[in-house]
Amino acid sequence: CALPISSVGLFANTEVMVRYLPEVKVSEDIGSLKLFGIGVKHSLNQWLALGAAFPVDLSIMAGYTIFQAKSGELDVEPDAQAIPSGASYDGQEVEIEARSYTVNFLISKSFSILTLFGGVGIESSNVDTKLKGRYPLTVFEDDLTSPNFGQQIIEDVTDPVDISIDGVNKGRAVAGFRLQLTVLALHASYTFSKYPVGTVGLGISIR
């Protein structure tokens, strides 16, 4: 996926990276999505004996990403043959929120404006899925005192699904490059894991 990425160099060879995708409405049916991620990378060479003489740069990086998606409005209507409840069914939608955490050990090498990097790390994740709104269910009335006894009626349920799934901590490997063009930087990386991900981004780098 392609994302805008910004990075700011701080003290002690520490860099803060932010990637952000504002809420984008894909279509009325599909809905919208947005993303925010932040990471901190710290150089280790400065803390190692003869670190300045190493042919490569060693660093550690920690990151957090949250992805949110919302469906277009659903259209689940009650059975026309059943006795209605009189409720409104506006606002039906699916919401998904995925969060991931990662810590990586990176090795990189710079050649003028080009930096190549690779590394290994561990990541964990969590996904929440919710079905929001009011939904009609067709049931048979079993209340003997009801005038509708034995007939099909509509019973309503609100926000019927709320599921949270925690991912298992797992290892991963990453490889990529960064091309620095004055304050603009082109990033590309590929993550080798159970669910591989490729990322391309154009951002602003301030050092």
mmCIF file with all atom_site columns, C-alpha atoms in Angstrom:
data_model
loop_
_atom_site.group_PDB
_atom_site.id
_atom_site.type_symbol
_atom_site.label_atom_id
_atom_site.label_alt_id
_atom_site.label_comp_id
_atom_site.label_asym_id
_atom_site.label_entity_id
_atom_site.label_seq_id
_atom_site.pdbx_PDB_ins_code
_atom_site.Cartn_x
_atom_site.Cartn_y
_atom_site.Cartn_z
_atom_site.occupancy
_atom_site.B_iso_or_equiv
_atom_site.pdbx_formal_charge
_atom_site.auth_seq_id
_atom_site.auth_comp_id
_atom_site.auth_asym_id
_atom_site.auth_atom_id
_atom_site.pdbx_PDB_model_num
ATOM 1   C CA . CYS A 1 1   ? 0.000   0.000   0.000  1.00 0.00 ? 1   CYS A CA 1
ATOM 2   C CA . ALA A 1 2   ? 1.114   3.601   -0.564 1.00 0.00 ? 2   ALA A CA 1
ATOM 3   C CA . LEU A 1 3   ? 1.189   5.952   2.423  1.00 0.00 ? 3   LEU A CA 1
ATOM 4   C CA . PRO A 1 4   ? 2.508   9.439   3.238  1.00 0.00 ? 4   PRO A CA 1
ATOM 5   C CA . ILE A 1 5   ? 5.401   9.113   5.699  1.00 0.00 ? 5   ILE A CA 1
ATOM 6   C CA . SER A 1 6   ? 7.157   11.841  7.671  1.00 0.00 ? 6   SER A CA 1
ATOM 7   C CA . SER A 1 7   ? 10.250  11.529  9.841  1.00 0.00 ? 7   SER A CA 1
ATOM 8   C CA . VAL A 1 8   ? 12.050  13.897  12.206 1.00 0.00 ? 8   VAL A CA 1
ATOM 9   C CA . GLY A 1 9   ? 15.582  13.419  13.479 1.00 0.00 ? 9   GLY A CA 1
ATOM 10  C CA . LEU A 1 10  ? 16.000  14.139  17.197 1.00 0.00 ? 10  LEU A CA 1
ATOM 11  C CA . PHE A 1 11  ? 18.880  14.074  19.677 1.00 0.00 ? 11  PHE A CA 1
ATOM 12  C CA . ALA A 1 12  ? 21.282  11.141  20.153 1.00 0.00 ? 12  ALA A CA 1
ATOM 13  C CA . ASN A 1 13  ? 20.694  9.685   16.674 1.00 0.00 ? 13  ASN A CA 1
ATOM 14  C CA . THR A 1 14  ? 17.016  9.092   17.346 1.00 0.00 ? 14  THR A CA 1
ATOM 15  C CA . GLU A 1 15  ? 14.398  9.377   14.602 1.00 0.00 ? 15  GLU A CA 1
ATOM 16  C CA . VAL A 1 16  ? 10.616  9.624   14.962 1.00 0.00 ? 16  VAL A CA 1
ATOM 17  C CA . MET A 1 17  ? 8.555   8.365   11.995 1.00 0.00 ? 17  MET A CA 1
ATOM 18  C CA . VAL A 1 18  ? 4.862   8.989   11.373 1.00 0.00 ? 18  VAL A CA 1
ATOM 19  C CA . ARG A 1 19  ? 2.621   7.609   8.650  1.00 0.00 ? 19  ARG A CA 1
ATOM 20  C CA . TYR A 1 20  ? -0.901  8.858   8.263  1.00 0.00 ? 20  TYR A CA 1
ATOM 21  C CA . LEU A 1 21  ? -3.819  8.211   5.965  1.00 0.00 ? 21  LEU A CA 1
ATOM 22  C CA . PRO A 1 22  ? -6.798  10.473  6.704  1.00 0.00 ? 22  PRO A CA 1
ATOM 23  C CA . GLU A 1 23  ? -10.257 8.987   6.510  1.00 0.00 ? 23  GLU A CA 1
ATOM 24  C CA . VAL A 1 24  ? -10.972 8.159   2.873  1.00 0.00 ? 24  VAL A CA 1
ATOM 25  C CA . LYS A 1 25  ? -14.446 7.252   1.652  1.00 0.00 ? 25  LYS A CA 1
ATOM 26  C CA . VAL A 1 26  ? -13.993 4.509   -0.929 1.00 0.00 ? 26  VAL A CA 1
ATOM 27  C CA . SER A 1 27  ? -17.646 4.361   -1.996 1.00 0.00 ? 27  SER A CA 1
ATOM 28  C CA . GLU A 1 28  ? -21.159 4.367   -0.555 1.00 0.00 ? 28  GLU A CA 1
ATOM 29  C CA . ASP A 1 29  ? -21.208 0.542   -0.512 1.00 0.00 ? 29  ASP A CA 1
ATOM 30  C CA . ILE A 1 30  ? -17.649 -0.225  0.594  1.00 0.00 ? 30  ILE A CA 1
ATOM 31  C CA . GLY A 1 31  ? -17.366 2.581   3.152  1.00 0.00 ? 31  GLY A CA 1
ATOM 32  C CA . SER A 1 32  ? -14.273 4.350   4.480  1.00 0.00 ? 32  SER A CA 1
ATOM 33  C CA . LEU A 1 33  ? -10.859 3.634   5.972  1.00 0.00 ? 33  LEU A CA 1
ATOM 34  C CA . LYS A 1 34  ? -8.040  5.451   7.761  1.00 0.00 ? 34  LYS A CA 1
ATOM 35  C CA . LEU A 1 35  ? -4.630  4.663   9.244  1.00 0.00 ? 35  LEU A CA 1
ATOM 36  C CA . PHE A 1 36  ? -2.137  6.120   11.713 1.00 0.00 ? 36  PHE A CA 1
ATOM 37  C CA . GLY A 1 37  ? 1.277   4.780   12.630 1.00 0.00 ? 37  GLY A CA 1
ATOM 38  C CA . ILE A 1 38  ? 4.203   6.022   14.698 1.00 0.00 ? 38  ILE A CA 1
ATOM 39  C CA . GLY A 1 39  ? 7.673   4.598   15.219 1.00 0.00 ? 39  GLY A CA 1
ATOM 40  C CA . VAL A 1 40  ? 10.930  5.476   16.959 1.00 0.00 ? 40  VAL A CA 1
ATOM 41  C CA . LYS A 1 41  ? 14.336  4.358   15.682 1.00 0.00 ? 41  LYS A CA 1
ATOM 42  C CA . HIS A 1 42  ? 17.530  4.698   17.714 1.00 0.00 ? 42  HIS A CA 1
ATOM 43  C CA . SER A 1 43  ? 21.081  4.126   16.481 1.00 0.00 ? 43  SER A CA 1
ATOM 44  C CA . LEU A 1 44  ? 23.148  1.599   18.466 1.00 0.00 ? 44  LEU A CA 1
ATOM 45  C CA . ASN A 1 45  ? 26.569  2.286   16.944 1.00 0.00 ? 45  ASN A CA 1
ATOM 46  C CA . GLN A 1 46  ? 27.185  5.206   19.312 1.00 0.00 ? 46  GLN A CA 1
ATOM 47  C CA . TRP A 1 47  ? 26.969  2.880   22.305 1.00 0.00 ? 47  TRP A CA 1
ATOM 48  C CA . LEU A 1 48  ? 29.329  0.212   20.941 1.00 0.00 ? 48  LEU A CA 1
ATOM 49  C CA . ALA A 1 49  ? 33.099  0.150   21.148 1.00 0.00 ? 49  ALA A CA 1
ATOM 50  C CA . LEU A 1 50  ? 34.459  0.970   17.681 1.00 0.00 ? 50  LEU A CA 1
ATOM 51  C CA . GLY A 1 51  ? 30.851  1.473   16.595 1.00 0.00 ? 51  GLY A CA 1
ATOM 52  C CA . ALA A 1 52  ? 31.845  4.429   14.420 1.00 0.00 ? 52  ALA A CA 1
ATOM 53  C CA . ALA A 1 53  ? 34.137  2.115   12.448 1.00 0.00 ? 53  ALA A CA 1
ATOM 54  C CA . PHE A 1 54  ? 31.407  -0.427  11.677 1.00 0.00 ? 54  PHE A CA 1
ATOM 55  C CA . PRO A 1 55  ? 30.713  -0.771  7.939  1.00 0.00 ? 55  PRO A CA 1
ATOM 56  C CA . VAL A 1 56  ? 26.967  -0.815  8.646  1.00 0.00 ? 56  VAL A CA 1
ATOM 57  C CA . ASP A 1 57  ? 24.579  1.048   10.936 1.00 0.00 ? 57  ASP A CA 1
ATOM 58  C CA . LEU A 1 58  ? 22.873  -0.918  13.706 1.00 0.00 ? 58  LEU A CA 1
ATOM 59  C CA . SER A 1 59  ? 19.621  0.335   15.209 1.00 0.00 ? 59  SER A CA 1
ATOM 60  C CA . ILE A 1 60  ? 16.543  -0.698  17.122 1.00 0.00 ? 60  ILE A CA 1
ATOM 61  C CA . MET A 1 61  ? 13.040  0.381   16.127 1.00 0.00 ? 61  MET A CA 1
ATOM 62  C CA . ALA A 1 62  ? 9.659   0.182   17.857 1.00 0.00 ? 62  ALA A CA 1
ATOM 63  C CA . GLY A 1 63  ? 6.381   0.993   16.151 1.00 0.00 ? 63  GLY A CA 1
ATOM 64  C CA . TYR A 1 64  ? 2.616   1.138   16.610 1.00 0.00 ? 64  TYR A CA 1
ATOM 65  C CA . THR A 1 65  ? -0.057  1.193   13.876 1.00 0.00 ? 65  THR A CA 1
ATOM 66  C CA . ILE A 1 66  ? -3.832  1.472   14.036 1.00 0.00 ? 66  ILE A CA 1
ATOM 67  C CA . PHE A 1 67  ? -6.068  0.804   11.037 1.00 0.00 ? 67  PHE A CA 1
ATOM 68  C CA . GLN A 1 68  ? -9.781  1.550   11.055 1.00 0.00 ? 68  GLN A CA 1
ATOM 69  C CA . ALA A 1 69  ? -12.403 0.629   8.455  1.00 0.00 ? 69  ALA A CA 1
ATOM 70  C CA . LYS A 1 70  ? -16.118 1.294   8.367  1.00 0.00 ? 70  LYS A CA 1
ATOM 71  C CA . SER A 1 71  ? -18.548 -0.244  5.897  1.00 0.00 ? 71  SER A CA 1
ATOM 72  C CA . GLY A 1 72  ? -21.149 1.630   3.938  1.00 0.00 ? 72  GLY A CA 1
ATOM 73  C CA . GLU A 1 73  ? -24.612 1.617   5.492  1.00 0.00 ? 73  GLU A CA 1
ATOM 74  C CA . LEU A 1 74  ? -26.178 -1.847  5.427  1.00 0.00 ? 74  LEU A CA 1
ATOM 75  C CA . ASP A 1 75  ? -29.764 -2.459  4.430  1.00 0.00 ? 75  ASP A CA 1
ATOM 76  C CA . VAL A 1 76  ? -31.135 -5.319  6.533  1.00 0.00 ? 76  VAL A CA 1
ATOM 77  C CA . GLU A 1 77  ? -34.910 -4.931  6.537  1.00 0.00 ? 77  GLU A CA 1
ATOM 78  C CA . PRO A 1 78  ? -37.535 -6.964  8.449  1.00 0.00 ? 78  PRO A CA 1
ATOM 79  C CA . ASP A 1 79  ? -39.496 -9.811  6.884  1.00 0.00 ? 79  ASP A CA 1
ATOM 80  C CA . ALA A 1 80  ? -42.531 -8.263  5.206  1.00 0.00 ? 80  ALA A CA 1
ATOM 81  C CA . GLN A 1 81  ? -44.664 -11.282 6.208  1.00 0.00 ? 81  GLN A CA 1
ATOM 82  C CA . ALA A 1 82  ? -43.948 -10.850 9.939  1.00 0.00 ? 82  ALA A CA 1
ATOM 83  C CA . ILE A 1 83  ? -45.618 -8.467  12.370 1.00 0.00 ? 83  ILE A CA 1
ATOM 84  C CA . PRO A 1 84  ? -43.278 -5.444  12.571 1.00 0.00 ? 84  PRO A CA 1
ATOM 85  C CA . SER A 1 85  ? -41.849 -3.973  15.762 1.00 0.00 ? 85  SER A CA 1
ATOM 86  C CA . GLY A 1 86  ? -42.070 -0.420  14.459 1.00 0.00 ? 86  GLY A CA 1
ATOM 87  C CA . ALA A 1 87  ? -38.361 0.248   14.975 1.00 0.00 ? 87  ALA A CA 1
ATOM 88  C CA . SER A 1 88  ? -36.052 2.122   12.619 1.00 0.00 ? 88  SER A CA 1
ATOM 89  C CA . TYR A 1 89  ? -33.109 0.267   11.051 1.00 0.00 ? 89  TYR A CA 1
ATOM 90  C CA . ASP A 1 90  ? -30.936 3.210   10.055 1.00 0.00 ? 90  ASP A CA 1
ATOM 91  C CA . GLY A 1 91  ? -27.259 3.245   11.027 1.00 0.00 ? 91  GLY A CA 1
ATOM 92  C CA . GLN A 1 92  ? -26.425 -0.407  10.301 1.00 0.00 ? 92  GLN A CA 1
ATOM 93  C CA . GLU A 1 93  ? -22.673 -0.805  9.632  1.00 0.00 ? 93  GLU A CA 1
ATOM 94  C CA . VAL A 1 94  ? -19.586 -2.915  10.237 1.00 0.00 ? 94  VAL A CA 1
ATOM 95  C CA . GLU A 1 95  ? -16.603 -1.406  12.073 1.00 0.00 ? 95  GLU A CA 1
ATOM 96  C CA . ILE A 1 96  ? -13.136 -2.980  12.099 1.00 0.00 ? 96  ILE A CA 1
ATOM 97  C CA . GLU A 1 97  ? -10.173 -1.719  14.099 1.00 0.00 ? 97  GLU A CA 1
ATOM 98  C CA . ALA A 1 98  ? -6.773  -3.427  13.876 1.00 0.00 ? 98  ALA A CA 1
ATOM 99  C CA . ARG A 1 99  ? -3.773  -2.516  16.035 1.00 0.00 ? 99  ARG A CA 1
ATOM 100 C CA . SER A 1 100 ? -0.237  -3.825  15.665 1.00 0.00 ? 100 SER A CA 1
ATOM 101 C CA . TYR A 1 101 ? 2.939   -3.459  17.687 1.00 0.00 ? 101 TYR A CA 1
ATOM 102 C CA . THR A 1 102 ? 6.441   -4.272  16.516 1.00 0.00 ? 102 THR A CA 1
ATOM 103 C CA . VAL A 1 103 ? 10.048  -4.160  17.712 1.00 0.00 ? 103 VAL A CA 1
ATOM 104 C CA . ASN A 1 104 ? 12.843  -4.637  15.153 1.00 0.00 ? 104 ASN A CA 1
ATOM 105 C CA . PHE A 1 105 ? 16.607  -4.912  15.087 1.00 0.00 ? 105 PHE A CA 1
ATOM 106 C CA . LEU A 1 106 ? 17.825  -3.266  11.871 1.00 0.00 ? 106 LEU A CA 1
ATOM 107 C CA . ILE A 1 107 ? 21.020  -3.231  9.825  1.00 0.00 ? 107 ILE A CA 1
ATOM 108 C CA . SER A 1 108 ? 21.421  -0.515  7.209  1.00 0.00 ? 108 SER A CA 1
ATOM 109 C CA . LYS A 1 109 ? 24.005  0.851   4.796  1.00 0.00 ? 109 LYS A CA 1
ATOM 110 C CA . SER A 1 110 ? 23.947  4.296   3.193  1.00 0.00 ? 110 SER A CA 1
ATOM 111 C CA . PHE A 1 111 ? 25.293  5.177   -0.233 1.00 0.00 ? 111 PHE A CA 1
ATOM 112 C CA . SER A 1 112 ? 24.938  8.916   -0.737 1.00 0.00 ? 112 SER A CA 1
ATOM 113 C CA . ILE A 1 113 ? 21.170  9.461   -1.118 1.00 0.00 ? 113 ILE A CA 1
ATOM 114 C CA . LEU A 1 114 ? 20.283  5.735   -1.013 1.00 0.00 ? 114 LEU A CA 1
ATOM 115 C CA . THR A 1 115 ? 19.947  3.671   2.154  1.00 0.00 ? 115 THR A CA 1
ATOM 116 C CA . LEU A 1 116 ? 19.416  -0.099  2.095  1.00 0.00 ? 116 LEU A CA 1
ATOM 117 C CA . PHE A 1 117 ? 18.132  -1.839  5.206  1.00 0.00 ? 117 PHE A CA 1
ATOM 118 C CA . GLY A 1 118 ? 17.044  -5.188  6.540  1.00 0.00 ? 118 GLY A CA 1
ATOM 119 C CA . GLY A 1 119 ? 16.274  -6.698  9.890  1.00 0.00 ? 119 GLY A CA 1
ATOM 120 C CA . VAL A 1 120 ? 14.379  -9.081  12.113 1.00 0.00 ? 120 VAL A CA 1
ATOM 121 C CA . GLY A 1 121 ? 11.816  -8.461  14.805 1.00 0.00 ? 121 GLY A CA 1
ATOM 122 C CA . ILE A 1 122 ? 8.706   -9.519  16.643 1.00 0.00 ? 122 ILE A CA 1
ATOM 123 C CA . GLU A 1 123 ? 5.145   -8.278  16.240 1.00 0.00 ? 123 GLU A CA 1
ATOM 124 C CA . SER A 1 124 ? 1.768   -8.661  17.887 1.00 0.00 ? 124 SER A CA 1
ATOM 125 C CA . SER A 1 125 ? -1.701  -7.547  16.872 1.00 0.00 ? 125 SER A CA 1
ATOM 126 C CA . ASN A 1 126 ? -5.301  -7.171  17.940 1.00 0.00 ? 126 ASN A CA 1
ATOM 127 C CA . VAL A 1 127 ? -8.457  -6.914  15.798 1.00 0.00 ? 127 VAL A CA 1
ATOM 128 C CA . ASP A 1 128 ? -11.881 -5.705  16.956 1.00 0.00 ? 128 ASP A CA 1
ATOM 129 C CA . THR A 1 129 ? -14.938 -6.346  14.763 1.00 0.00 ? 129 THR A CA 1
ATOM 130 C CA . LYS A 1 130 ? -18.323 -4.791  15.538 1.00 0.00 ? 130 LYS A CA 1
ATOM 131 C CA . LEU A 1 131 ? -21.710 -4.983  13.884 1.00 0.00 ? 131 LEU A CA 1
ATOM 132 C CA . LYS A 1 132 ? -23.399 -1.708  14.803 1.00 0.00 ? 132 LYS A CA 1
ATOM 133 C CA . GLY A 1 133 ? -27.054 -0.741  14.642 1.00 0.00 ? 133 GLY A CA 1
ATOM 134 C CA . ARG A 1 134 ? -30.450 -2.390  15.092 1.00 0.00 ? 134 ARG A CA 1
ATOM 135 C CA . TYR A 1 135 ? -31.324 -5.597  13.215 1.00 0.00 ? 135 TYR A CA 1
ATOM 136 C CA . PRO A 1 136 ? -34.664 -7.454  12.809 1.00 0.00 ? 136 PRO A CA 1
ATOM 137 C CA . LEU A 1 137 ? -35.058 -11.123 13.662 1.00 0.00 ? 137 LEU A CA 1
ATOM 138 C CA . THR A 1 138 ? -38.109 -13.117 12.596 1.00 0.00 ? 138 THR A CA 1
ATOM 139 C CA . VAL A 1 139 ? -39.397 -15.366 15.404 1.00 0.00 ? 139 VAL A CA 1
ATOM 140 C CA . PHE A 1 140 ? -42.635 -17.086 16.406 1.00 0.00 ? 140 PHE A CA 1
ATOM 141 C CA . GLU A 1 141 ? -44.470 -15.453 19.283 1.00 0.00 ? 141 GLU A CA 1
ATOM 142 C CA . ASP A 1 142 ? -44.618 -18.014 22.122 1.00 0.00 ? 142 ASP A CA 1
ATOM 143 C CA . ASP A 1 143 ? -46.221 -15.838 24.767 1.00 0.00 ? 143 ASP A CA 1
ATOM 144 C CA . LEU A 1 144 ? -49.632 -17.368 25.444 1.00 0.00 ? 144 LEU A CA 1
ATOM 145 C CA . THR A 1 145 ? -50.969 -14.021 26.660 1.00 0.00 ? 145 THR A CA 1
ATOM 146 C CA . SER A 1 146 ? -49.956 -12.163 23.497 1.00 0.00 ? 146 SER A CA 1
ATOM 147 C CA . PRO A 1 147 ? -52.588 -11.448 20.828 1.00 0.00 ? 147 PRO A CA 1
ATOM 148 C CA . ASN A 1 148 ? -49.894 -12.442 18.305 1.00 0.00 ? 148 ASN A CA 1
ATOM 149 C CA . PHE A 1 149 ? -49.329 -15.889 19.827 1.00 0.00 ? 149 PHE A CA 1
ATOM 150 C CA . GLY A 1 150 ? -48.253 -18.422 17.197 1.00 0.00 ? 150 GLY A CA 1
ATOM 151 C CA . GLN A 1 151 ? -47.581 -15.794 14.563 1.00 0.00 ? 151 GLN A CA 1
ATOM 152 C CA . GLN A 1 152 ? -44.309 -14.580 13.084 1.00 0.00 ? 152 GLN A CA 1
ATOM 153 C CA . ILE A 1 153 ? -43.154 -11.338 14.706 1.00 0.00 ? 153 ILE A CA 1
ATOM 154 C CA . ILE A 1 154 ? -40.054 -9.146  14.512 1.00 0.00 ? 154 ILE A CA 1
ATOM 155 C CA . GLU A 1 155 ? -37.693 -8.975  17.472 1.00 0.00 ? 155 GLU A CA 1
ATOM 156 C CA . ASP A 1 156 ? -34.872 -6.440  17.293 1.00 0.00 ? 156 ASP A CA 1
ATOM 157 C CA . VAL A 1 157 ? -31.251 -6.831  18.406 1.00 0.00 ? 157 VAL A CA 1
ATOM 158 C CA . THR A 1 158 ? -28.868 -3.896  18.798 1.00 0.00 ? 158 THR A CA 1
ATOM 159 C CA . ASP A 1 159 ? -25.108 -4.063  18.137 1.00 0.00 ? 159 ASP A CA 1
ATOM 160 C CA . PRO A 1 160 ? -25.258 -7.882  17.936 1.00 0.00 ? 160 PRO A CA 1
ATOM 161 C CA . VAL A 1 161 ? -21.554 -8.536  17.218 1.00 0.00 ? 161 VAL A CA 1
ATOM 162 C CA . ASP A 1 162 ? -18.542 -7.334  19.233 1.00 0.00 ? 162 ASP A CA 1
ATOM 163 C CA . ILE A 1 163 ? -15.538 -9.621  18.771 1.00 0.00 ? 163 ILE A CA 1
ATOM 164 C CA . SER A 1 164 ? -11.920 -9.013  19.792 1.00 0.00 ? 164 SER A CA 1
ATOM 165 C CA . ILE A 1 165 ? -9.144  -11.313 18.561 1.00 0.00 ? 165 ILE A CA 1
ATOM 166 C CA . ASP A 1 166 ? -5.580  -11.143 19.864 1.00 0.00 ? 166 ASP A CA 1
ATOM 167 C CA . GLY A 1 167 ? -2.859  -12.187 17.448 1.00 0.00 ? 167 GLY A CA 1
ATOM 168 C CA . VAL A 1 168 ? -0.022  -14.455 18.517 1.00 0.00 ? 168 VAL A CA 1
ATOM 169 C CA . ASN A 1 169 ? 3.411   -12.869 18.967 1.00 0.00 ? 169 ASN A CA 1
ATOM 170 C CA . LYS A 1 170 ? 5.424   -13.888 15.942 1.00 0.00 ? 170 LYS A CA 1
ATOM 171 C CA . GLY A 1 171 ? 8.755   -13.227 14.287 1.00 0.00 ? 171 GLY A CA 1
ATOM 172 C CA . ARG A 1 172 ? 9.199   -11.320 11.059 1.00 0.00 ? 172 ARG A CA 1
ATOM 173 C CA . ALA A 1 173 ? 11.883  -10.117 8.695  1.00 0.00 ? 173 ALA A CA 1
ATOM 174 C CA . VAL A 1 174 ? 11.916  -6.872  6.725  1.00 0.00 ? 174 VAL A CA 1
ATOM 175 C CA . ALA A 1 175 ? 13.943  -5.492  3.809  1.00 0.00 ? 175 ALA A CA 1
ATOM 176 C CA . GLY A 1 176 ? 13.729  -2.227  1.902  1.00 0.00 ? 176 GLY A CA 1
ATOM 177 C CA . PHE A 1 177 ? 15.287  1.043   0.885  1.00 0.00 ? 177 PHE A CA 1
ATOM 178 C CA . ARG A 1 178 ? 15.000  4.792   1.375  1.00 0.00 ? 178 ARG A CA 1
ATOM 179 C CA . LEU A 1 179 ? 15.869  7.357   -1.281 1.00 0.00 ? 179 LEU A CA 1
ATOM 180 C CA . GLN A 1 180 ? 16.529  10.806  0.206  1.00 0.00 ? 180 GLN A CA 1
ATOM 181 C CA . LEU A 1 181 ? 15.824  13.735  -2.160 1.00 0.00 ? 181 LEU A CA 1
ATOM 182 C CA . THR A 1 182 ? 16.481  16.936  -0.161 1.00 0.00 ? 182 THR A CA 1
ATOM 183 C CA . VAL A 1 183 ? 13.536  17.043  2.309  1.00 0.00 ? 183 VAL A CA 1
ATOM 184 C CA . LEU A 1 184 ? 11.553  14.430  0.379  1.00 0.00 ? 184 LEU A CA 1
ATOM 185 C CA . ALA A 1 185 ? 12.123  10.742  0.994  1.00 0.00 ? 185 ALA A CA 1
ATOM 186 C CA . LEU A 1 186 ? 10.863  7.740   -0.949 1.00 0.00 ? 186 LEU A CA 1
ATOM 187 C CA . HIS A 1 187 ? 10.423  4.607   1.157  1.00 0.00 ? 187 HIS A CA 1
ATOM 188 C CA . ALA A 1 188 ? 9.763   1.045   0.099  1.00 0.00 ? 188 ALA A CA 1
ATOM 189 C CA . SER A 1 189 ? 9.788   -2.082  2.251  1.00 0.00 ? 189 SER A CA 1
ATOM 190 C CA . TYR A 1 190 ? 8.579   -5.660  2.285  1.00 0.00 ? 190 TYR A CA 1
ATOM 191 C CA . THR A 1 191 ? 7.788   -7.627  5.409  1.00 0.00 ? 191 THR A CA 1
ATOM 192 C CA . PHE A 1 192 ? 8.241   -11.396 5.427  1.00 0.00 ? 192 PHE A CA 1
ATOM 193 C CA . SER A 1 193 ? 5.803   -12.865 7.936  1.00 0.00 ? 193 SER A CA 1
ATOM 194 C CA . LYS A 1 194 ? 2.713   -15.060 8.117  1.00 0.00 ? 194 LYS A CA 1
ATOM 195 C CA . TYR A 1 195 ? 0.865   -12.283 6.289  1.00 0.00 ? 195 TYR A CA 1
ATOM 196 C CA . PRO A 1 196 ? 3.444   -10.543 4.035  1.00 0.00 ? 196 PRO A CA 1
ATOM 197 C CA . VAL A 1 197 ? 3.023   -6.811  3.489  1.00 0.00 ? 197 VAL A CA 1
ATOM 198 C CA . GLY A 1 198 ? 4.599   -4.434  0.981  1.00 0.00 ? 198 GLY A CA 1
ATOM 199 C CA . THR A 1 199 ? 4.656   -0.683  1.677  1.00 0.00 ? 199 THR A CA 1
ATOM 200 C CA . VAL A 1 200 ? 5.605   2.284   -0.486 1.00 0.00 ? 200 VAL A CA 1
ATOM 201 C CA . GLY A 1 201 ? 5.556   5.849   0.803  1.00 0.00 ? 201 GLY A CA 1
ATOM 202 C CA . LEU A 1 202 ? 6.618   9.386   -0.073 1.00 0.00 ? 202 LEU A CA 1
ATOM 203 C CA . GLY A 1 203 ? 7.259   11.640  2.875  1.00 0.00 ? 203 GLY A CA 1
ATOM 204 C CA . ILE A 1 204 ? 9.076   14.566  4.428  1.00 0.00 ? 204 ILE A CA 1
ATOM 205 C CA . SER A 1 205 ? 12.298  14.017  6.362  1.00 0.00 ? 205 SER A CA 1
ATOM 206 C CA . ILE A 1 206 ? 13.655  16.736  8.687  1.00 0.00 ? 206 ILE A CA 1
ATOM 207 C CA . ARG A 1 207 ? 17.047  16.254  10.315 1.00 0.00 ? 207 ARG A CA 1
#
